[in-house]
Amino acid sequence: MVQAWDRPAPEAAPQARVNAAGLDLPGLQRLLADLGEPAWRGTQLFEGLYRHRWTRWEQFTSLSKELRARLADTVDLAWPGLVQSRASEDGATKHVFQLIDGKQVEGVFMPYEGRVTLCLSSQVGCAMGCTFCATGQMGILRNLTAAEIVGQVVAMLDHHGHPAEIPVNLVFMGMGEPLHNLDHLMAAFTILTDLKGLAIPPRRITVSTSGLVSGIERLGAHSKRPRLALSLNATTDEHRSRIMPVNRVWNLDALAQALGRFPLQSGERITLEYVLLKGVTDSLEDGRRLAAFARRFPSKINLIPFNPHEGSGFEPPDEARVGALCRLLVDAGLTVSVRRSRGQDVAGACGQLVRNLRPGARPTPEAED
Ligand code: SAH
Ligand code: SF4
């Protein structure tokens, strides 16, 4: 049976004018060659876009006035627009980005001591249909382009006046299944990590997947790539298939084998995210099976108490159970953290990112604002 994620996700409609924002270095060089300019000017353009984060042509003072005017006449410089920013009490800010076709996605800016983590979207909606996830309920609308992925980073850093010396971590844990949009994701990764631009180290970029084994294999074939996190979320095939349809195609054993084959660098570990759903995935037996799964390859575990959303039918676990599971895993010799649901009071926490509900779908309070 053909699954929704077997088909490529729809792409953004092509635009009439070229957009420089989101082009890689060869793309910028080609663009300038078309204007009769030498290739090295492409580097100046790249640095202006991604190192200086200039957003208007007149800011590109490294180029001649004449060239700036020609660029302004013929080439767009359009990042996704920031249409809403809501700060939460815990310091996180949820941002809503408006894309060129009016669709919206969300990103979250989370400052910590000495670093900042940006949670990014990779698609509008998601094809994977996980039953506990608000994004999963809206289905897939389309892939984000590389420009729209990089644009979330540029816009959030800009909005918060983020100083270049503070390290930036990126996690693809917003809307969408990043491995269902691997080509645009890797194009964005190339731009984000380039030392002439944002220069974010690859080890500071993490892609979270629901377990799309074909995508895990494709990602593993890249010599330079982001780190991998797997949303495990259940420890028996019966439970996992019920809440994550992808498990009906690649079950727990197939997943563990794929992760065991994933070519890790020295010291690198795969993060196992585990959403705790009260009475469904949070038993002590689950904890023991999770420990056994985690031992099959170098890993660390991130327990995520479920963030409730309207109509989900699931509940968050009791605090005491979260503590007991954490202890069980630590006693088993594993590295464990519990994710604080940053931004929960503004509906920016994981799995609460819902925008552009399909016609006829039941709106959540978040989608109505
Ligand atoms: N599609 C990717 C990345 C986006 S989801 C993936 O599934 O991994 C990011 C994380 O949020 C995943 O670990 C997912 O299991 C988790 N998540 C989804 N809905 C959630 C909810 N309501 N509460 C807590 N975590 C949730
Ligand atoms: Fe998609 Fe991830 Fe939500 Fe599953 S948990 S529906 S893969 S965004």
GROMACS .gro file of C-alpha atoms and ligand atoms in nm:
model
  403
    1MET     CA    1   0.000   0.000   0.000
    2VAL     CA    2   0.133   0.343  -0.092
    3GLN     CA    3   0.170   0.561   0.215
    4ALA     CA    4   0.140   0.941   0.227
    5TRP     CA    5   0.514   0.966   0.297
    6ASP     CA    6   0.608   0.747  -0.003
    7ARG     CA    7   0.497   1.024  -0.234
    8PRO     CA    8   0.709   1.339  -0.248
    9ALA     CA    9   0.539   1.622  -0.062
   10PRO     CA   10   0.397   1.903  -0.276
   11GLU     CA   11   0.644   2.183  -0.351
   12ALA     CA   12   0.607   2.561  -0.333
   13ALA     CA   13   0.477   2.713  -0.658
   14PRO     CA   14   0.761   2.861  -0.869
   15GLN     CA   15   0.791   3.239  -0.855
   16ALA     CA   16   0.821   3.469  -1.154
   17ARG     CA   17   1.134   3.647  -1.025
   18VAL     CA   18   1.450   3.488  -0.887
   19ASN     CA   19   1.483   3.517  -0.509
   20ALA     CA   20   1.842   3.557  -0.386
   21ALA     CA   21   1.747   3.474  -0.027
   22GLY     CA   22   1.809   3.104   0.027
   23LEU     CA   23   2.034   3.050  -0.277
   24ASP     CA   24   2.362   2.869  -0.215
   25LEU     CA   25   2.699   2.997  -0.336
   26PRO     CA   26   2.686   2.833  -0.683
   27GLY     CA   27   2.330   2.965  -0.722
   28LEU     CA   28   2.438   3.319  -0.637
   29GLN     CA   29   2.737   3.290  -0.871
   30ARG     CA   30   2.508   3.182  -1.154
   31LEU     CA   31   2.273   3.468  -1.079
   32LEU     CA   32   2.558   3.719  -1.104
   33ALA     CA   33   2.700   3.552  -1.415
   34ASP     CA   34   2.361   3.611  -1.579
   35LEU     CA   35   2.411   3.978  -1.503
   36GLY     CA   36   2.759   3.965  -1.659
   37GLU     CA   37   2.942   3.980  -1.324
   38PRO     CA   38   3.244   3.772  -1.215
   39ALA     CA   39   3.197   3.465  -0.991
   40TRP     CA   40   3.379   3.616  -0.691
   41ARG     CA   41   3.100   3.867  -0.650
   42GLY     CA   42   2.883   3.569  -0.557
   43THR     CA   43   3.091   3.532  -0.241
   44GLN     CA   44   3.024   3.894  -0.151
   45LEU     CA   45   2.655   3.837  -0.201
   46PHE     CA   46   2.670   3.518   0.007
   47GLU     CA   47   2.847   3.696   0.293
   48GLY     CA   48   2.601   3.984   0.283
   49LEU     CA   49   2.304   3.749   0.296
   50TYR     CA   50   2.420   3.498   0.556
   51ARG     CA   51   2.704   3.652   0.757
   52HIS     CA   52   2.574   4.009   0.782
   53ARG     CA   53   2.210   3.903   0.744
   54TRP     CA   54   2.134   4.205   0.525
   55THR     CA   55   1.773   4.209   0.414
   56ARG     CA   56   1.763   4.507   0.174
   57TRP     CA   57   1.969   4.559  -0.144
   58GLU     CA   58   2.090   4.903  -0.034
   59GLN     CA   59   2.269   4.738   0.262
   60PHE     CA   60   2.500   4.545   0.025
   61THR     CA   61   2.767   4.814   0.035
   62SER     CA   62   3.034   4.562  -0.069
   63LEU     CA   63   2.877   4.579  -0.419
   64SER     CA   64   2.881   4.882  -0.646
   65LYS     CA   65   2.583   5.114  -0.638
   66GLU     CA   66   2.516   5.034  -1.001
   67LEU     CA   67   2.507   4.657  -0.938
   68ARG     CA   68   2.282   4.707  -0.634
   69ALA     CA   69   2.037   4.898  -0.850
   70ARG     CA   70   2.037   4.625  -1.116
   71LEU     CA   71   1.982   4.359  -0.852
   72ALA     CA   72   1.695   4.555  -0.700
   73ASP     CA   73   1.535   4.581  -1.047
   74THR     CA   74   1.556   4.214  -1.135
   75VAL     CA   75   1.607   3.996  -0.826
   76ASP     CA   76   1.394   3.955  -0.512
   77LEU     CA   77   1.538   3.945  -0.162
   78ALA     CA   78   1.247   3.792   0.022
   79TRP     CA   79   1.268   3.599   0.347
   80PRO     CA   80   0.956   3.455   0.511
   81GLY     CA   81   0.779   3.736   0.698
   82LEU     CA   82   0.755   3.729   1.075
   83VAL     CA   83   0.389   3.794   1.138
   84GLN     CA   84   0.356   3.709   1.504
   85SER     CA   85   0.593   3.669   1.800
   86ARG     CA   86   0.469   3.565   2.139
   87ALA     CA   87   0.699   3.550   2.437
   88SER     CA   88   0.633   3.285   2.696
   89GLU     CA   89   0.704   3.327   3.067
   90ASP     CA   90   0.993   3.082   3.057
   91GLY     CA   91   1.189   3.297   2.808
   92ALA     CA   92   1.101   3.112   2.486
   93THR     CA   93   0.939   3.305   2.202
   94LYS     CA   94   0.713   3.142   1.947
   95HIS     CA   95   0.726   3.300   1.603
   96VAL     CA   96   0.481   3.261   1.318
   97PHE     CA   97   0.622   3.297   0.966
   98GLN     CA   98   0.411   3.387   0.667
   99LEU     CA   99   0.530   3.223   0.346
  100ILE     CA  100   0.500   3.366  -0.005
  101ASP     CA  101   0.176   3.172  -0.071
  102GLY     CA  102   0.018   3.285   0.255
  103LYS     CA  103   0.078   2.955   0.436
  104GLN     CA  104   0.223   2.976   0.783
  105VAL     CA  105   0.474   2.779   0.987
  106GLU     CA  106   0.620   2.827   1.329
  107GLY     CA  107   0.959   2.842   1.492
  108VAL     CA  108   1.060   2.878   1.856
  109PHE     CA  109   1.353   3.080   1.994
  110MET     CA  110   1.480   2.937   2.323
  111PRO     CA  111   1.761   3.121   2.504
  112TYR     CA  112   1.970   2.926   2.755
  113GLU     CA  113   2.281   3.012   2.955
  114GLY     CA  114   2.552   3.080   2.697
  115ARG     CA  115   2.364   2.945   2.394
  116VAL     CA  116   2.038   2.962   2.210
  117THR     CA  117   1.831   2.683   2.053
  118LEU     CA  118   1.603   2.744   1.759
  119CYS     CA  119   1.327   2.495   1.689
  120LEU     CA  120   1.253   2.493   1.314
  121SER     CA  121   0.981   2.368   1.084
  122SER     CA  122   1.067   2.164   0.774
  123GLN     CA  123   0.724   2.133   0.610
  124VAL     CA  124   0.381   2.293   0.621
  125GLY     CA  125   0.189   2.021   0.802
  126CYS     CA  126   0.311   1.661   0.808
  127ALA     CA  127   0.230   1.339   0.622
  128MET     CA  128   0.316   1.101   0.906
  129GLY     CA  129  -0.016   1.116   1.090
  130CYS     CA  130   0.103   1.047   1.447
  131THR     CA  131  -0.212   1.042   1.654
  132PHE     CA  132  -0.077   1.237   1.954
  133CYS     CA  133   0.063   1.523   1.743
  134ALA     CA  134  -0.136   1.831   1.649
  135THR     CA  135   0.070   1.889   1.331
  136GLY     CA  136   0.007   1.530   1.225
  137GLN     CA  137  -0.365   1.591   1.228
  138MET     CA  138  -0.347   1.860   0.958
  139GLY     CA  139  -0.189   1.637   0.692
  140ILE     CA  140   0.084   1.755   0.455
  141LEU     CA  141   0.037   2.082   0.267
  142ARG     CA  142   0.388   2.121   0.120
  143ASN     CA  143   0.763   2.110   0.168
  144LEU     CA  144   0.946   2.420   0.281
  145THR     CA  145   1.214   2.545   0.041
  146ALA     CA  146   1.574   2.586   0.156
  147ALA     CA  147   1.510   2.962   0.163
  148GLU     CA  148   1.215   2.913   0.395
  149ILE     CA  149   1.419   2.691   0.627
  150VAL     CA  150   1.721   2.925   0.639
  151GLY     CA  151   1.482   3.220   0.658
  152GLN     CA  152   1.342   3.103   0.992
  153VAL     CA  153   1.694   3.114   1.135
  154VAL     CA  154   1.783   3.453   0.986
  155ALA     CA  155   1.454   3.609   1.095
  156MET     CA  156   1.467   3.477   1.453
  157LEU     CA  157   1.833   3.575   1.507
  158ASP     CA  158   1.756   3.917   1.366
  159HIS     CA  159   1.443   3.967   1.571
  160HIS     CA  160   1.628   3.888   1.893
  161GLY     CA  161   1.940   4.085   1.794
  162HIS     CA  162   2.138   3.770   1.852
  163PRO     CA  163   2.512   3.840   1.888
  164ALA     CA  164   2.736   3.634   1.658
  165GLU     CA  165   2.959   3.504   1.941
  166ILE     CA  166   2.681   3.313   2.124
  167PRO     CA  167   2.649   2.956   1.988
  168VAL     CA  168   2.332   2.862   1.806
  169ASN     CA  169   2.177   2.514   1.811
  170LEU     CA  170   1.916   2.418   1.555
  171VAL     CA  171   1.663   2.141   1.608
  172PHE     CA  172   1.420   2.035   1.338
  173MET     CA  173   1.144   1.959   1.583
  174GLY     CA  174   0.878   2.201   1.468
  175MET     CA  175   0.624   2.126   1.198
  176GLY     CA  176   0.692   1.847   0.953
  177GLU     CA  177   0.900   1.535   0.903
  178PRO     CA  178   1.245   1.665   0.796
  179LEU     CA  179   1.347   1.338   0.628
  180HIS     CA  180   1.038   1.364   0.405
  181ASN     CA  181   1.196   1.689   0.276
  182LEU     CA  182   1.559   1.578   0.273
  183ASP     CA  183   1.673   1.757  -0.044
  184HIS     CA  184   1.567   2.103   0.070
  185LEU     CA  185   1.682   2.023   0.423
  186MET     CA  186   2.034   1.938   0.303
  187ALA     CA  187   2.043   2.245   0.077
  188ALA     CA  188   1.957   2.455   0.384
  189PHE     CA  189   2.215   2.264   0.592
  190THR     CA  190   2.489   2.351   0.338
  191ILE     CA  191   2.404   2.720   0.364
  192LEU     CA  192   2.365   2.720   0.744
  193THR     CA  193   2.700   2.551   0.806
  194ASP     CA  194   2.908   2.747   0.550
  195LEU     CA  195   3.194   2.927   0.726
  196LYS     CA  196   3.146   3.232   0.503
  197GLY     CA  197   2.791   3.270   0.631
  198LEU     CA  198   2.608   3.169   0.948
  199ALA     CA  199   2.882   2.911   1.020
  200ILE     CA  200   2.668   2.692   1.247
  201PRO     CA  201   2.870   2.375   1.322
  202PRO     CA  202   2.703   2.055   1.188
  203ARG     CA  203   2.716   1.899   1.536
  204ARG     CA  204   2.488   2.179   1.660
  205ILE     CA  205   2.214   2.088   1.410
  206THR     CA  206   1.977   1.801   1.493
  207VAL     CA  207   1.715   1.649   1.270
  208SER     CA  208   1.436   1.462   1.441
  209THR     CA  209   1.257   1.185   1.253
  210SER     CA  210   0.956   0.971   1.328
  211GLY     CA  211   1.145   0.672   1.188
  212LEU     CA  212   1.140   0.705   0.811
  213VAL     CA  213   1.405   0.438   0.751
  214SER     CA  214   1.449   0.524   0.381
  215GLY     CA  215   1.532   0.881   0.488
  216ILE     CA  216   1.764   0.768   0.768
  217GLU     CA  217   1.960   0.568   0.512
  218ARG     CA  218   1.978   0.858   0.269
  219LEU     CA  219   2.090   1.094   0.545
  220GLY     CA  220   2.358   0.848   0.659
  221ALA     CA  221   2.510   0.850   0.309
  222HIS     CA  222   2.603   1.220   0.341
  223SER     CA  223   2.959   1.271   0.464
  224LYS     CA  224   2.864   1.608   0.615
  225ARG     CA  225   2.526   1.595   0.782
  226PRO     CA  226   2.326   1.701   1.087
  227ARG     CA  227   2.291   1.480   1.395
  228LEU     CA  228   2.000   1.243   1.422
  229ALA     CA  229   1.722   1.216   1.677
  230LEU     CA  230   1.455   0.947   1.662
  231SER     CA  231   1.107   0.993   1.802
  232LEU     CA  232   1.065   0.648   1.952
  233ASN     CA  233   0.760   0.719   2.168
  234ALA     CA  234   0.659   0.356   2.232
  235THR     CA  235   0.838   0.030   2.310
  236THR     CA  236   0.612  -0.236   2.160
  237ASP     CA  237   0.513  -0.263   1.794
  238GLU     CA  238   0.151  -0.285   1.898
  239HIS     CA  239   0.156   0.051   2.077
  240ARG     CA  240   0.388   0.223   1.834
  241SER     CA  241   0.186   0.120   1.529
  242ARG     CA  242  -0.124   0.253   1.698
  243ILE     CA  243   0.017   0.602   1.762
  244MET     CA  244   0.272   0.626   1.477
  245PRO     CA  245   0.150   0.478   1.144
  246VAL     CA  246   0.509   0.473   1.009
  247ASN     CA  247   0.575   0.181   1.246
  248ARG     CA  248   0.346  -0.040   1.035
  249VAL     CA  249   0.606  -0.015   0.757
  250TRP     CA  250   0.932  -0.002   0.957
  251ASN     CA  251   0.881  -0.166   1.295
  252LEU     CA  252   1.099  -0.134   1.605
  253ASP     CA  253   1.343  -0.401   1.497
  254ALA     CA  254   1.384  -0.252   1.147
  255LEU     CA  255   1.441   0.084   1.312
  256ALA     CA  256   1.700  -0.045   1.558
  257GLN     CA  257   1.884  -0.214   1.272
  258ALA     CA  258   1.883   0.104   1.062
  259LEU     CA  259   2.012   0.306   1.357
  260GLY     CA  260   2.277   0.042   1.428
  261ARG     CA  261   2.400   0.082   1.068
  262PHE     CA  262   2.392   0.463   1.079
  263PRO     CA  263   2.756   0.577   1.040
  264LEU     CA  264   2.826   0.771   1.360
  265GLN     CA  265   3.136   0.982   1.417
  266SER     CA  266   3.345   0.920   1.725
  267GLY     CA  267   3.157   1.040   2.034
  268GLU     CA  268   2.836   1.093   1.838
  269ARG     CA  269   2.515   0.952   1.980
  270ILE     CA  270   2.161   0.923   1.848
  271THR     CA  271   1.902   1.100   2.060
  272LEU     CA  272   1.596   0.894   2.140
  273GLU     CA  273   1.297   1.116   2.205
  274TYR     CA  274   1.026   0.948   2.404
  275VAL     CA  275   0.690   1.120   2.449
  276LEU     CA  276   0.525   1.002   2.770
  277LEU     CA  277   0.153   0.944   2.724
  278LYS     CA  278  -0.022   0.864   3.050
  279GLY     CA  279  -0.139   0.504   3.066
  280VAL     CA  280  -0.022   0.436   2.708
  281THR     CA  281   0.358   0.459   2.693
  282ASP     CA  282   0.466   0.543   3.049
  283SER     CA  283   0.473   0.211   3.236
  284LEU     CA  284   0.783   0.088   3.414
  285GLU     CA  285   0.780  -0.203   3.169
  286ASP     CA  286   0.805   0.057   2.891
  287GLY     CA  287   1.103   0.202   3.075
  288ARG     CA  288   1.279  -0.135   3.079
  289ARG     CA  289   1.208  -0.198   2.710
  290LEU     CA  290   1.323   0.157   2.628
  291ALA     CA  291   1.651   0.085   2.807
  292ALA     CA  292   1.698  -0.234   2.605
  293PHE     CA  293   1.629  -0.050   2.277
  294ALA     CA  294   1.868   0.232   2.369
  295ARG     CA  295   2.152  -0.012   2.432
  296ARG     CA  296   2.150  -0.137   2.074
  297PHE     CA  297   2.354   0.166   1.951
  298PRO     CA  298   2.522   0.474   2.105
  299SER     CA  299   2.231   0.684   2.231
  300LYS     CA  300   2.097   0.931   2.483
  301ILE     CA  301   1.736   0.955   2.590
  302ASN     CA  302   1.511   1.258   2.604
  303LEU     CA  303   1.186   1.202   2.790
  304ILE     CA  304   0.910   1.441   2.679
  305PRO     CA  305   0.599   1.463   2.897
  306PHE     CA  306   0.305   1.493   2.655
  307ASN     CA  307   0.192   1.850   2.587
  308PRO     CA  308  -0.185   1.833   2.584
  309HIS     CA  309  -0.381   1.990   2.301
  310GLU     CA  310  -0.749   2.013   2.225
  311GLY     CA  311  -0.912   1.687   2.127
  312SER     CA  312  -0.597   1.473   2.136
  313GLY     CA  313  -0.746   1.216   2.371
  314PHE     CA  314  -0.410   1.173   2.549
  315GLU     CA  315  -0.297   1.297   2.887
  316PRO     CA  316   0.041   1.396   3.031
  317PRO     CA  317   0.203   1.152   3.274
  318ASP     CA  318   0.211   1.204   3.650
  319GLU     CA  319   0.522   1.384   3.768
  320ALA     CA  320   0.607   1.093   3.999
  321ARG     CA  321   0.607   0.854   3.702
  322VAL     CA  322   0.835   1.082   3.500
  323GLY     CA  323   1.078   1.078   3.793
  324ALA     CA  324   1.055   0.700   3.835
  325LEU     CA  325   1.121   0.637   3.465
  326CYS     CA  326   1.410   0.879   3.466
  327ARG     CA  327   1.566   0.698   3.765
  328LEU     CA  328   1.510   0.357   3.606
  329LEU     CA  329   1.696   0.466   3.292
  330VAL     CA  330   1.979   0.634   3.482
  331ASP     CA  331   2.018   0.320   3.696
  332ALA     CA  332   2.042   0.122   3.372
  333GLY     CA  333   2.349   0.333   3.290
  334LEU     CA  334   2.186   0.552   3.023
  335THR     CA  335   2.209   0.928   2.969
  336VAL     CA  336   1.867   1.081   3.025
  337SER     CA  337   1.716   1.427   3.017
  338VAL     CA  338   1.358   1.542   3.061
  339ARG     CA  339   1.247   1.808   2.817
  340ARG     CA  340   1.103   2.115   2.976
  341SER     CA  341   0.808   2.210   2.759
  342ARG     CA  342   0.935   2.553   2.671
  343GLY     CA  343   0.679   2.789   2.534
  344GLN     CA  344   0.389   2.571   2.641
  345ASP     CA  345   0.186   2.868   2.760
  346VAL     CA  346   0.194   3.012   2.407
  347ALA     CA  347   0.133   2.677   2.238
  348GLY     CA  348   0.486   2.663   2.099
  349ALA     CA  349   0.588   2.337   2.259
  350CYS     CA  350   0.656   2.027   2.050
  351GLY     CA  351   0.363   1.889   1.864
  352GLN     CA  352   0.146   2.191   1.924
  353LEU     CA  353   0.245   2.363   1.605
  354VAL     CA  354  -0.069   2.380   1.395
  355ARG     CA  355  -0.131   2.624   1.114
  356ASN     CA  356  -0.335   2.631   0.795
  357LEU     CA  357  -0.587   2.370   0.889
  358ARG     CA  358  -0.738   2.200   0.591
  359PRO     CA  359  -1.089   2.309   0.504
  360GLY     CA  360  -1.330   2.114   0.716
  361ALA     CA  361  -1.071   2.019   0.977
  362ARG     CA  362  -1.162   2.108   1.331
  363PRO     CA  363  -0.970   2.419   1.433
  364THR     CA  364  -0.777   2.415   1.758
  365PRO     CA  365  -0.767   2.733   1.968
  366GLU     CA  366  -0.414   2.786   1.833
  367ALA     CA  367  -0.526   2.787   1.470
  368GLU     CA  368  -0.803   3.035   1.537
  369ASP     CA  369  -0.592   3.324   1.661
  370SAH     N1  370   0.847   1.502   1.268
  370SAH     C1  371   0.962   1.493   1.347
  370SAH     C2  372   1.002   1.624   1.410
  370SAH     C3  373   0.890   1.712   1.458
  370SAH     S1  374   0.801   1.654   1.597
  370SAH     C4  375   0.947   1.386   1.452
  370SAH     O1  376   0.838   1.337   1.473
  370SAH     O2  377   1.049   1.350   1.512
  370SAH     C5  378   0.917   1.686   1.727
  370SAH     C6  379   0.897   1.603   1.851
  370SAH     O3  380   0.777   1.641   1.918
  370SAH     C7  381   0.886   1.453   1.827
  370SAH     O4  382   0.972   1.383   1.914
  370SAH     C8  383   0.741   1.424   1.860
  370SAH     O5  384   0.727   1.291   1.905
  370SAH     C9  385   0.713   1.525   1.966
  370SAH     N2  386   0.572   1.557   1.988
  370SAH    C10  387   0.474   1.563   1.896
  370SAH     N3  388   0.357   1.597   1.955
  370SAH    C11  389   0.383   1.611   2.086
  370SAH    C12  390   0.303   1.647   2.199
  370SAH     N4  391   0.175   1.678   2.188
  370SAH     N5  392   0.364   1.651   2.319
  370SAH    C13  393   0.496   1.625   2.332
  370SAH     N6  394   0.576   1.594   2.230
  370SAH    C14  395   0.519   1.586   2.108
  371SF4    FE1  396   0.480   1.456   1.191
  371SF4    FE2  397   0.658   1.443   1.389
  371SF4    FE3  398   0.404   1.513   1.435
  371SF4    FE4  399   0.460   1.261   1.372
  371SF4     S1  400   0.529   1.369   1.556
  371SF4     S2  401   0.293   1.384   1.286
  371SF4     S3  402   0.625   1.290   1.227
  371SF4     S4  403   0.550   1.626   1.315
   0.00000   0.00000   0.00000
